[in-house]
Amino acid sequence: MTTLSLIKPTGHLTLGNLLGALRPMAERQDDAFYGIADLHALTVRHSPATLRALTDEIATLMLAVGLDRSTLFVQSRVAAHTGLAYVLECTAYTGELNRMIQFKEKGRGVDSTRASLYTYPVLMAADILLYRPEQVPVGDDQRQHVELTRDLAMRFNATYGPVFTVPEMTAPPAGARVMSLSDPTTKMGKSHDDAAGVVHLLDPPDVVRRKVSRAVTDSDVGADAVRPDREAKPGVTNLLEILTACGGSATGITTYGALKAAVTDAVVAALDPIQKAHADLASDPGHVQSVFAAGEQRCRDVTAPVLAAAQAAIGL
Ligand code: TYM
């Protein structure tokens, strides 16, 4: 079973990235390709130096979370991604790209929107289809993109011949949509300006404690105040989900104070081994670079025949 997923270097990685993607990725490493989507970070205003630094940081963190049996790569270093993206742009319809949430929310109608923000979902489809994966482990926010990928694969195969595997998205049972601690109706996102609501993987324990202790809950003080209810109690529901996803239990917890203490302990315990491994790996950047260089060579070997097959099928 081949598995593939990528992470965009647009900010420091968050607890959402860990629970929604990195941990599920670490559980599937037998024939796995995991990458850093640096080309996707160019779709909005960016700083070249920050992009490079975040790419290095995420590379180190991917190893620190235990992705040591997977093929790791930086997207821009595997040329077939952009090669296949163009072929798929000639498969995708503007109607379906107009419906993509990111473009609708961040770019439509704004003159200075980069053209790449519009075509981004097609590049993501190329990222996936190039490796013929059966599974794509991602958080819930990527559902629409994986659906488009499936549509493009089926359309291409039906029109030009069976080149691509149609992938399935897999999301974890808990943690597929971690919400901001300060506004539990919005996603915990790495590129947002939400210092209080986002837990980063490299936050020290006292920072985690402070952020969780200030998490938004509600004014319910009833005996059953600590219960999941996405509509009526989004903050409490989010904390409960984080607790479960980090391996903790809410059994016997009746107050928000006790819930926040349990969440803090569970999150600190989940981050501790990652932070230790990160510190070790960061002192040996040559090792991280060589793991990625070997992964990128493997990716070039694996993707070249798939791109060639797609080009041949479409008449190039
Ligand atoms: P990105 O970089 O925004 O997020 C990386 C992964 O983390 C998941 N995630 C979350 N999961 C749960 N709760 C959250 N709050 C949360 N925030 C992020 C995302 O779902 C994702 O799995 N377009 C992608 C990157 C990409 C990609 C791909 C993914 C490019 N090519 C090919 C899969 C396959 C993105 O922007 O993810």
Tab-separated table of C-alpha atoms and ligand atoms in Angstrom:
chain	number	residue	atom	x	y	z
A	1	MET	CA	0.000	0.000	0.000
A	2	THR	CA	1.643	3.252	-1.131
A	3	THR	CA	1.047	6.343	1.004
A	4	LEU	CA	1.807	9.991	0.250
A	5	SER	CA	1.355	13.334	1.949
A	6	LEU	CA	2.969	16.791	1.967
A	7	ILE	CA	3.167	19.751	4.319
A	8	LYS	CA	3.393	23.368	3.237
A	9	PRO	CA	6.226	25.446	4.797
A	10	THR	CA	4.175	28.579	5.492
A	11	GLY	CA	4.709	28.727	9.265
A	12	HIS	CA	5.911	26.800	12.284
A	13	LEU	CA	4.221	23.403	12.545
A	14	THR	CA	1.279	23.170	14.943
A	15	LEU	CA	-0.455	20.618	17.109
A	16	GLY	CA	-3.040	20.424	14.293
A	17	ASN	CA	-0.352	19.346	11.827
A	18	LEU	CA	0.845	16.728	14.305
A	19	LEU	CA	-2.519	15.204	15.175
A	20	GLY	CA	-4.142	15.580	11.753
A	21	ALA	CA	-1.215	14.523	9.609
A	22	LEU	CA	2.228	13.786	11.051
A	23	ARG	CA	1.147	11.138	13.553
A	24	PRO	CA	-1.059	9.283	11.067
A	25	MET	CA	1.845	9.521	8.612
A	26	ALA	CA	4.252	8.042	11.168
A	27	GLU	CA	1.890	5.075	11.533
A	28	ARG	CA	2.087	4.298	7.796
A	29	GLN	CA	5.656	4.080	6.643
A	30	ASP	CA	5.979	0.880	4.670
A	31	ASP	CA	5.864	2.377	1.184
A	32	ALA	CA	5.513	6.015	2.106
A	33	PHE	CA	6.487	9.277	0.402
A	34	TYR	CA	6.304	12.367	2.595
A	35	GLY	CA	7.292	15.796	1.358
A	36	ILE	CA	7.580	19.489	2.015
A	37	ALA	CA	5.443	21.446	-0.448
A	38	ASP	CA	7.688	24.477	-0.896
A	39	LEU	CA	6.195	25.363	-4.300
A	40	HIS	CA	2.815	25.735	-2.599
A	41	ALA	CA	4.312	28.306	-0.232
A	42	LEU	CA	4.868	30.634	-3.221
A	43	THR	CA	1.167	31.082	-3.903
A	44	VAL	CA	0.850	34.000	-1.459
A	45	ARG	CA	3.247	36.821	-0.553
A	46	HIS	CA	6.351	35.237	0.916
A	47	SER	CA	9.886	35.927	2.055
A	48	PRO	CA	12.550	33.758	0.336
A	49	ALA	CA	14.726	33.568	3.465
A	50	THR	CA	11.810	32.577	5.706
A	51	LEU	CA	10.702	29.942	3.223
A	52	ARG	CA	14.175	28.391	3.231
A	53	ALA	CA	14.384	28.445	7.045
A	54	LEU	CA	10.924	26.887	7.444
A	55	THR	CA	11.750	24.201	4.892
A	56	ASP	CA	14.819	23.244	6.953
A	57	GLU	CA	12.858	23.348	10.212
A	58	ILE	CA	10.100	21.125	8.867
A	59	ALA	CA	12.627	18.689	7.395
A	60	THR	CA	14.159	18.299	10.850
A	61	LEU	CA	10.741	17.948	12.499
A	62	MET	CA	9.640	15.272	10.035
A	63	LEU	CA	12.527	13.132	11.228
A	64	ALA	CA	11.919	14.159	14.844
A	65	VAL	CA	8.331	12.846	14.775
A	66	GLY	CA	9.696	9.499	13.624
A	67	LEU	CA	9.335	9.487	9.832
A	68	ASP	CA	12.600	7.587	9.537
A	69	ARG	CA	11.372	4.677	7.422
A	70	SER	CA	9.723	6.855	4.765
A	71	THR	CA	11.049	8.466	1.602
A	72	LEU	CA	11.351	12.166	2.465
A	73	PHE	CA	11.667	14.970	-0.064
A	74	VAL	CA	11.326	18.646	-0.860
A	75	GLN	CA	8.806	19.057	-3.690
A	76	SER	CA	10.771	21.601	-5.773
A	77	ARG	CA	13.724	19.217	-5.986
A	78	VAL	CA	11.647	16.624	-7.866
A	79	ALA	CA	11.014	18.241	-11.237
A	80	ALA	CA	8.198	15.910	-12.273
A	81	HIS	CA	5.786	17.722	-9.917
A	82	THR	CA	5.637	20.829	-12.084
A	83	GLY	CA	5.811	18.736	-15.244
A	84	LEU	CA	2.706	16.761	-14.340
A	85	ALA	CA	0.937	19.857	-12.974
A	86	TYR	CA	0.788	21.307	-16.492
A	87	VAL	CA	-0.613	18.100	-17.950
A	88	LEU	CA	-3.291	18.133	-15.247
A	89	GLU	CA	-4.057	21.816	-15.858
A	90	CYS	CA	-5.046	20.595	-19.289
A	91	THR	CA	-7.365	18.081	-17.607
A	92	ALA	CA	-8.949	20.355	-14.966
A	93	TYR	CA	-11.836	22.743	-15.679
A	94	THR	CA	-12.004	26.365	-14.550
A	95	GLY	CA	-15.469	25.593	-13.167
A	96	GLU	CA	-14.026	23.212	-10.598
A	97	LEU	CA	-11.103	25.487	-9.701
A	98	ASN	CA	-13.510	28.394	-9.154
A	99	ARG	CA	-15.199	26.313	-6.451
A	100	MET	CA	-12.008	25.667	-4.450
A	101	ILE	CA	-12.418	27.130	-0.972
A	102	GLN	CA	-8.907	28.578	-0.607
A	103	PHE	CA	-9.191	30.581	-3.802
A	104	LYS	CA	-12.730	31.687	-2.994
A	105	GLU	CA	-11.685	32.862	0.461
A	106	LYS	CA	-8.190	34.233	-0.150
A	107	GLY	CA	-7.963	35.294	-3.749
A	108	ARG	CA	-11.013	35.661	-5.938
A	109	GLY	CA	-11.676	39.218	-7.048
A	110	VAL	CA	-8.356	40.550	-5.736
A	111	ASP	CA	-6.186	41.933	-8.558
A	112	SER	CA	-2.894	41.067	-6.853
A	113	THR	CA	-3.791	37.401	-6.276
A	114	ARG	CA	-0.998	35.244	-7.653
A	115	ALA	CA	-2.088	33.085	-10.585
A	116	SER	CA	-0.556	30.106	-8.771
A	117	LEU	CA	-3.143	30.363	-5.972
A	118	TYR	CA	-5.755	29.527	-8.572
A	119	THR	CA	-3.894	26.535	-9.986
A	120	TYR	CA	-2.564	25.321	-6.616
A	121	PRO	CA	-5.075	22.444	-6.283
A	122	VAL	CA	-3.879	21.073	-9.637
A	123	LEU	CA	-0.254	21.083	-8.450
A	124	MET	CA	-1.435	19.250	-5.361
A	125	ALA	CA	-3.172	16.680	-7.561
A	126	ALA	CA	0.123	16.248	-9.421
A	127	ASP	CA	1.962	15.803	-6.092
A	128	ILE	CA	-0.334	12.931	-5.312
A	129	LEU	CA	-0.910	11.211	-8.660
A	130	LEU	CA	2.810	11.088	-9.529
A	131	TYR	CA	3.369	8.483	-6.813
A	132	ARG	CA	0.263	6.363	-7.518
A	133	PRO	CA	-0.616	6.168	-3.797
A	134	GLU	CA	-3.656	4.288	-2.527
A	135	GLN	CA	-3.794	6.407	0.635
A	136	VAL	CA	-3.339	10.100	1.381
A	137	PRO	CA	-3.291	10.752	5.152
A	138	VAL	CA	-4.337	14.375	5.716
A	139	GLY	CA	-6.482	16.485	8.026
A	140	ASP	CA	-10.096	17.277	7.235
A	141	ASP	CA	-9.291	20.636	5.598
A	142	GLN	CA	-7.716	18.837	2.613
A	143	ARG	CA	-10.858	16.872	1.726
A	144	GLN	CA	-11.900	19.109	-1.181
A	145	HIS	CA	-8.388	18.922	-2.677
A	146	VAL	CA	-8.276	15.134	-2.516
A	147	GLU	CA	-11.743	14.979	-4.077
A	148	LEU	CA	-10.512	17.114	-6.996
A	149	THR	CA	-7.470	14.850	-7.317
A	150	ARG	CA	-9.727	11.818	-7.579
A	151	ASP	CA	-11.899	13.541	-10.192
A	152	LEU	CA	-8.854	14.497	-12.280
A	153	ALA	CA	-7.400	10.978	-12.062
A	154	MET	CA	-10.668	9.408	-13.168
A	155	ARG	CA	-11.175	11.920	-15.980
A	156	PHE	CA	-7.623	11.486	-17.269
A	157	ASN	CA	-7.802	7.688	-17.095
A	158	ALA	CA	-11.179	7.588	-18.841
A	159	THR	CA	-10.059	9.982	-21.592
A	160	TYR	CA	-6.473	8.932	-22.289
A	161	GLY	CA	-5.945	5.524	-20.696
A	162	PRO	CA	-5.277	4.105	-17.240
A	163	VAL	CA	-2.214	6.009	-16.007
A	164	PHE	CA	-3.166	7.000	-12.454
A	165	THR	CA	-4.263	5.229	-9.289
A	166	VAL	CA	-7.367	6.878	-7.789
A	167	PRO	CA	-6.347	7.609	-4.168
A	168	GLU	CA	-8.379	7.558	-0.971
A	169	MET	CA	-8.082	10.210	1.710
A	170	THR	CA	-7.580	8.933	5.246
A	171	ALA	CA	-8.202	11.139	8.295
A	172	PRO	CA	-7.563	10.141	11.921
A	173	PRO	CA	-10.576	9.353	14.179
A	174	ALA	CA	-9.565	12.140	16.614
A	175	GLY	CA	-7.551	15.209	15.650
A	176	ALA	CA	-8.583	15.520	11.990
A	177	ARG	CA	-9.664	19.104	12.637
A	178	VAL	CA	-7.934	20.732	15.601
A	179	MET	CA	-9.409	24.167	16.239
A	180	SER	CA	-7.788	27.366	17.525
A	181	LEU	CA	-7.731	27.591	21.327
A	182	SER	CA	-8.688	31.267	21.183
A	183	ASP	CA	-11.430	30.872	18.563
A	184	PRO	CA	-12.659	27.291	18.492
A	185	THR	CA	-14.800	27.917	15.423
A	186	THR	CA	-11.688	28.404	13.235
A	187	LYS	CA	-8.993	25.880	12.378
A	188	MET	CA	-5.693	25.945	14.254
A	189	GLY	CA	-3.574	27.162	11.321
A	190	LYS	CA	0.180	27.650	11.073
A	191	SER	CA	0.054	30.752	8.903
A	192	HIS	CA	-2.519	32.685	10.927
A	193	ASP	CA	-1.729	35.536	13.225
A	194	ASP	CA	-3.205	33.834	16.273
A	195	ALA	CA	-0.418	33.640	18.856
A	196	ALA	CA	-2.701	32.655	21.731
A	197	GLY	CA	-4.712	30.019	19.918
A	198	VAL	CA	-2.003	27.978	18.208
A	199	VAL	CA	0.230	25.433	19.944
A	200	HIS	CA	3.480	24.947	18.049
A	201	LEU	CA	5.445	21.714	18.139
A	202	LEU	CA	8.475	23.493	19.575
A	203	ASP	CA	6.565	25.406	22.288
A	204	PRO	CA	8.175	24.730	25.693
A	205	PRO	CA	5.921	23.255	28.448
A	206	ASP	CA	5.242	26.595	30.177
A	207	VAL	CA	4.058	28.120	26.888
A	208	VAL	CA	1.762	25.143	26.284
A	209	ARG	CA	0.389	25.511	29.823
A	210	ARG	CA	-0.291	29.221	29.338
A	211	LYS	CA	-2.024	28.764	25.978
A	212	VAL	CA	-4.200	25.881	27.190
A	213	SER	CA	-5.101	27.653	30.439
A	214	ARG	CA	-6.388	30.605	28.413
A	215	ALA	CA	-8.310	28.441	25.942
A	216	VAL	CA	-11.861	29.615	25.304
A	217	THR	CA	-14.495	27.389	26.937
A	218	ASP	CA	-17.948	28.646	27.991
A	219	SER	CA	-19.871	29.741	31.083
A	220	ASP	CA	-21.667	26.433	31.667
A	221	VAL	CA	-20.888	25.212	35.222
A	222	GLY	CA	-23.402	22.341	35.288
A	223	ALA	CA	-22.429	18.875	36.502
A	224	ASP	CA	-22.134	17.736	32.863
A	225	ALA	CA	-20.275	20.859	31.641
A	226	VAL	CA	-17.371	18.746	30.348
A	227	ARG	CA	-19.013	17.034	27.381
A	228	PRO	CA	-18.531	17.085	23.618
A	229	ASP	CA	-21.005	19.208	21.640
A	230	ARG	CA	-19.536	20.815	18.502
A	231	GLU	CA	-22.389	23.266	18.083
A	232	ALA	CA	-23.047	24.441	21.644
A	233	LYS	CA	-19.601	23.875	23.198
A	234	PRO	CA	-16.931	24.160	20.487
A	235	GLY	CA	-14.102	25.094	22.879
A	236	VAL	CA	-14.721	22.224	25.288
A	237	THR	CA	-15.211	19.804	22.396
A	238	ASN	CA	-11.876	20.862	20.905
A	239	LEU	CA	-10.057	20.347	24.218
A	240	LEU	CA	-11.657	16.919	24.625
A	241	GLU	CA	-10.613	15.939	21.130
A	242	ILE	CA	-7.041	17.118	21.698
A	243	LEU	CA	-6.963	15.160	24.951
A	244	THR	CA	-8.147	11.967	23.253
A	245	ALA	CA	-5.830	12.380	20.285
A	246	CYS	CA	-2.868	12.862	22.643
A	247	GLY	CA	-3.710	9.634	24.434
A	248	GLY	CA	-5.327	11.150	27.541
A	249	SER	CA	-8.747	10.390	29.039
A	250	ALA	CA	-11.548	12.660	30.275
A	251	THR	CA	-13.015	10.028	32.591
A	252	GLY	CA	-13.813	11.587	35.965
A	253	ILE	CA	-13.124	15.142	34.794
A	254	THR	CA	-15.986	17.510	35.696
A	255	THR	CA	-14.457	21.020	35.660
A	256	TYR	CA	-12.816	23.101	32.959
A	257	GLY	CA	-9.810	23.623	35.221
A	258	ALA	CA	-9.244	19.890	35.527
A	259	LEU	CA	-9.815	19.447	31.788
A	260	LYS	CA	-7.206	22.086	30.943
A	261	ALA	CA	-4.702	20.524	33.354
A	262	ALA	CA	-5.218	17.120	31.718
A	263	VAL	CA	-4.898	18.595	28.211
A	264	THR	CA	-1.701	20.412	29.180
A	265	ASP	CA	-0.159	17.213	30.572
A	266	ALA	CA	-1.170	15.190	27.518
A	267	VAL	CA	0.123	17.771	25.030
A	268	VAL	CA	3.396	18.314	26.899
A	269	ALA	CA	3.901	14.535	27.010
A	270	ALA	CA	3.211	14.255	23.258
A	271	LEU	CA	5.607	17.089	22.383
A	272	ASP	CA	8.440	16.140	24.732
A	273	PRO	CA	9.987	13.298	22.673
A	274	ILE	CA	9.628	15.356	19.486
A	275	GLN	CA	11.407	18.334	21.021
A	276	LYS	CA	14.232	16.131	22.326
A	277	ALA	CA	14.693	14.456	18.959
A	278	HIS	CA	14.514	17.843	17.235
A	279	ALA	CA	17.305	19.204	19.445
A	280	ASP	CA	19.539	16.217	18.601
A	281	LEU	CA	18.831	16.406	14.876
A	282	ALA	CA	19.227	20.184	14.713
A	283	SER	CA	22.804	19.781	15.905
A	284	ASP	CA	23.511	17.580	12.873
A	285	PRO	CA	21.950	19.314	9.841
A	286	GLY	CA	24.172	17.323	7.480
A	287	HIS	CA	22.339	14.155	8.492
A	288	VAL	CA	18.920	15.658	7.746
A	289	GLN	CA	20.179	16.950	4.396
A	290	SER	CA	21.555	13.571	3.388
A	291	VAL	CA	18.290	11.777	4.298
A	292	PHE	CA	16.372	14.222	2.100
A	293	ALA	CA	18.915	14.051	-0.747
A	294	ALA	CA	18.579	10.256	-0.837
A	295	GLY	CA	14.777	10.548	-0.679
A	296	GLU	CA	14.712	13.079	-3.518
A	297	GLN	CA	16.794	10.809	-5.752
A	298	ARG	CA	14.360	7.968	-5.085
A	299	CYS	CA	11.416	10.296	-5.851
A	300	ARG	CA	12.972	11.338	-9.160
A	301	ASP	CA	13.374	7.662	-10.095
A	302	VAL	CA	9.815	6.750	-9.081
A	303	THR	CA	8.078	9.736	-10.681
A	304	ALA	CA	9.879	9.946	-14.047
A	305	PRO	CA	8.079	6.932	-15.582
A	306	VAL	CA	4.680	8.131	-14.324
A	307	LEU	CA	5.168	11.566	-15.873
A	308	ALA	CA	6.371	9.914	-19.080
A	309	ALA	CA	3.288	7.665	-19.157
A	310	ALA	CA	0.958	10.653	-18.649
A	311	GLN	CA	2.722	12.657	-21.367
A	312	ALA	CA	2.603	9.741	-23.794
A	313	ALA	CA	-1.080	9.087	-23.081
A	314	ILE	CA	-2.053	12.721	-23.693
A	315	GLY	CA	-0.178	12.783	-27.008
A	316	LEU	CA	3.165	14.411	-26.216
B	1	TYM	P1	-0.876	22.132	5.298
B	1	TYM	O1	0.575	22.424	5.219
B	1	TYM	O2	-1.814	23.275	5.543
B	1	TYM	O3	-1.114	21.092	6.441
B	1	TYM	C1	-0.320	19.917	6.531
B	1	TYM	C2	-1.169	18.778	7.051
B	1	TYM	O4	-1.671	19.098	8.359
B	1	TYM	C3	-3.094	18.979	8.364
B	1	TYM	N1	-3.628	20.032	9.240
B	1	TYM	C4	-4.476	19.814	10.248
B	1	TYM	N2	-5.031	18.691	10.720
B	1	TYM	C5	-5.859	18.815	11.784
B	1	TYM	N3	-6.151	19.994	12.387
B	1	TYM	C6	-5.616	21.148	11.945
B	1	TYM	N4	-5.879	22.294	12.539
B	1	TYM	C7	-4.730	21.081	10.819
B	1	TYM	N5	-4.030	22.027	10.132
B	1	TYM	C8	-3.368	21.363	9.164
B	1	TYM	C9	-3.519	19.208	6.927
B	1	TYM	O5	-4.779	18.662	6.664
B	1	TYM	C10	-2.401	18.516	6.174
B	1	TYM	O6	-2.635	17.135	6.126
B	1	TYM	N6	-2.233	21.524	0.515
B	1	TYM	C11	-1.579	20.895	1.673
B	1	TYM	C12	-0.167	20.452	1.397
B	1	TYM	C13	-0.035	19.520	0.247
B	1	TYM	C14	-0.448	18.162	0.199
B	1	TYM	C15	-0.076	17.699	-1.091
B	1	TYM	C16	-1.053	17.303	1.108
B	1	TYM	C17	0.526	19.828	-0.947
B	1	TYM	N7	0.512	18.747	-1.757
B	1	TYM	C18	-0.328	16.380	-1.473
B	1	TYM	C19	-1.315	15.994	0.716
B	1	TYM	C20	-0.954	15.534	-0.563
B	1	TYM	C21	-1.541	21.895	2.802
B	1	TYM	O7	-1.592	23.077	2.597
B	1	TYM	O8	-1.336	21.321	4.043
